[in-house]
mmCIF file of C-alpha atoms in Angstrom:
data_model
loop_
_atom_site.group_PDB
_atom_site.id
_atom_site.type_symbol
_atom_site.label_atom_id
_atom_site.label_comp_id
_atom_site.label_asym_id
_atom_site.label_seq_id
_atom_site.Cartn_x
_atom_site.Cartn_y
_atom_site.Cartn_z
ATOM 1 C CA UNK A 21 -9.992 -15.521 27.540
ATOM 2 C CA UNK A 22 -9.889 -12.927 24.620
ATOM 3 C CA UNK A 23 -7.983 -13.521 21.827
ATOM 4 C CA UNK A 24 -5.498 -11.491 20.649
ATOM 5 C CA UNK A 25 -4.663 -10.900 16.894
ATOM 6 C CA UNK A 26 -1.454 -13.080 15.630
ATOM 7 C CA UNK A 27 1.726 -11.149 14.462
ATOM 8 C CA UNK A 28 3.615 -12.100 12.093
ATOM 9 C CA UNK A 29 6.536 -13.832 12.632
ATOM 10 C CA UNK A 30 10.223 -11.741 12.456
ATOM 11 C CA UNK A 31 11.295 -11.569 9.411
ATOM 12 C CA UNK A 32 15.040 -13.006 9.165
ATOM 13 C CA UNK A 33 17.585 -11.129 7.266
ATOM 14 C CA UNK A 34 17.410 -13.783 4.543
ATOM 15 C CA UNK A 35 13.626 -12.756 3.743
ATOM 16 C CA UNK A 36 14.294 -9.296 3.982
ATOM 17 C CA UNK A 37 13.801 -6.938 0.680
ATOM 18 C CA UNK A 38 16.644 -4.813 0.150
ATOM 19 C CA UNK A 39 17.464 -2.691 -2.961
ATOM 20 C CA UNK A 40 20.748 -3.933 -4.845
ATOM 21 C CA UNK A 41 23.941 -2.439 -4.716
ATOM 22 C CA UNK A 42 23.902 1.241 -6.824
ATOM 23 C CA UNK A 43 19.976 1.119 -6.608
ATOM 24 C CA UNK A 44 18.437 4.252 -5.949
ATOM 25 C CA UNK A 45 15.256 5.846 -5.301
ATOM 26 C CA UNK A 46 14.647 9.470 -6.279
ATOM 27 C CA UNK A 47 11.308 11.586 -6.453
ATOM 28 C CA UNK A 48 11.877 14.033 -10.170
ATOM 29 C CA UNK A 49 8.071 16.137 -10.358
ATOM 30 C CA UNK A 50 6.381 14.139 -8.395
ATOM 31 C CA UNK A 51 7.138 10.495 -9.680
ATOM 32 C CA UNK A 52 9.720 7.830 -8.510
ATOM 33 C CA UNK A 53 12.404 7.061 -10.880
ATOM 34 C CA UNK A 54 14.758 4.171 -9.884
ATOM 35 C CA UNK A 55 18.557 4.743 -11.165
ATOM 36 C CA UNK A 56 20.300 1.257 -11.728
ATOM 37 C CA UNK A 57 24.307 2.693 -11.440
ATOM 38 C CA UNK A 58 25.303 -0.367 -12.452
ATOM 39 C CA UNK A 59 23.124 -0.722 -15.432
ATOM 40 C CA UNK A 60 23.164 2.948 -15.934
ATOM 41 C CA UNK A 61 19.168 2.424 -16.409
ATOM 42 C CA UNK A 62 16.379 4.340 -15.167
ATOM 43 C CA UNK A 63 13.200 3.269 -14.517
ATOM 44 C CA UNK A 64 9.554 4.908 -13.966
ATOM 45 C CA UNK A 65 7.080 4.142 -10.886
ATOM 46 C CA UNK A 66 4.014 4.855 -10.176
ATOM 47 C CA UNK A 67 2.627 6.497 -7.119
ATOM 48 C CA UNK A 68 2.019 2.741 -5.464
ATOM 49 C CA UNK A 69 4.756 1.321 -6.746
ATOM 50 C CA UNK A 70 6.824 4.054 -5.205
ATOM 51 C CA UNK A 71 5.095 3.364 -1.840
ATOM 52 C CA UNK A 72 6.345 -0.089 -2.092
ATOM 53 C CA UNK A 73 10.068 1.090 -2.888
ATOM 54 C CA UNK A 74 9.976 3.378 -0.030
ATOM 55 C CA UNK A 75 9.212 0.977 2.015
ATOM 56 C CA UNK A 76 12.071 -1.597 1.260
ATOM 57 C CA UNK A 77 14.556 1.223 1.502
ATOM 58 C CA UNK A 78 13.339 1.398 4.961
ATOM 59 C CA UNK A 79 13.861 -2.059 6.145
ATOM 60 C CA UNK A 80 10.320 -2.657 6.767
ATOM 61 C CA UNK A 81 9.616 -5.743 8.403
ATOM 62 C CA UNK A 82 5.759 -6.168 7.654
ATOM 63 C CA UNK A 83 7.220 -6.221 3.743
ATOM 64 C CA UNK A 84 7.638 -10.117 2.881
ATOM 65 C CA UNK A 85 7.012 -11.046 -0.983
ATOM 66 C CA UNK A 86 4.957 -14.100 0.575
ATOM 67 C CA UNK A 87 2.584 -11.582 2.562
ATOM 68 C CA UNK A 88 2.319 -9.210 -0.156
ATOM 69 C CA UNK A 89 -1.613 -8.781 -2.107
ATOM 70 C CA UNK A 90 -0.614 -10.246 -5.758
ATOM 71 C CA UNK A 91 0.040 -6.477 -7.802
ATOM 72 C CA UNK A 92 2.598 -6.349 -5.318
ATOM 73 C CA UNK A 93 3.755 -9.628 -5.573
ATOM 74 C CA UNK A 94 4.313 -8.914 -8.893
ATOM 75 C CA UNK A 95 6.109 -5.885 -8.962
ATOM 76 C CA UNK A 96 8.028 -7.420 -6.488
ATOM 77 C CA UNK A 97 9.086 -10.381 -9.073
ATOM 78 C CA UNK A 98 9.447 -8.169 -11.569
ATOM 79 C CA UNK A 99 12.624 -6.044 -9.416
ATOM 80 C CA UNK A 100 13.978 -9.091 -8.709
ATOM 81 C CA UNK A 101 13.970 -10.180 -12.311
ATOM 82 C CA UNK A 102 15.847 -7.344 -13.336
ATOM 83 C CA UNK A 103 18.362 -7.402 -10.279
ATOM 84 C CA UNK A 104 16.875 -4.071 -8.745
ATOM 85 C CA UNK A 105 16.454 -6.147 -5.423
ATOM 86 C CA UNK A 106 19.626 -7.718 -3.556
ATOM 87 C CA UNK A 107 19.533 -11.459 -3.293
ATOM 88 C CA UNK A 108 18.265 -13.140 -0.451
ATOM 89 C CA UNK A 109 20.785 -13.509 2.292
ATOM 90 C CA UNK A 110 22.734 -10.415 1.108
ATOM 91 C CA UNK A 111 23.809 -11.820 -1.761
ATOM 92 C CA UNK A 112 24.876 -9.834 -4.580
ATOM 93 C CA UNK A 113 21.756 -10.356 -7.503
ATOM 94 C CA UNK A 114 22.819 -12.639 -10.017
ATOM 95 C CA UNK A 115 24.387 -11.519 -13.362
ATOM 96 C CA UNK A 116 21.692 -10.940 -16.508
#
């Protein structure tokens, strides 16, 4: 019998990555720049960090903070921190 490589399980919507509300993405000369509308703050990516935007602005599944190497972990963290990622569940991100 041969085995088969083990996929990950579904990711439920309350694990799920999701920008916050009036988060957005935006590529100015070549470099990601998130615009926090409610904040009315801008912030600077680099090309990997980028990546890693792009692809929680896409929904994708394979993106769980507990699966992620530890640089992304952290960058992660640090979104969350500063209330650039929705909550968990869909919750709005809580007040700084």
């Amino acid at each position: 019998m041969s085995k088969r490589p083990r996929r990950a399980p579904a990711t439920s919507d309350s694990e799920r990555l999701a920008p916050a509300a009036g988060v957005r993405l935006r590529i100015v000369d070549e470099e990601g720049v998130l615009f926090d509308a409610r904040r009315r703050t801008i912030y600077c990516l680099n090309t990997a960090a980028t990546l890693v935007w792009c692809r929680i602005e896409s929904g994708d599944a394979d993106l769980r903070a507990r699966d992620c190497d530890a640089a992304t972990r952290a960058i992660i963290a640090q979104w969350q921190a500063l209330g650039l990622l929705a909550a968990p569940g869909g919750a709005p991100p809580a007040a700084l």
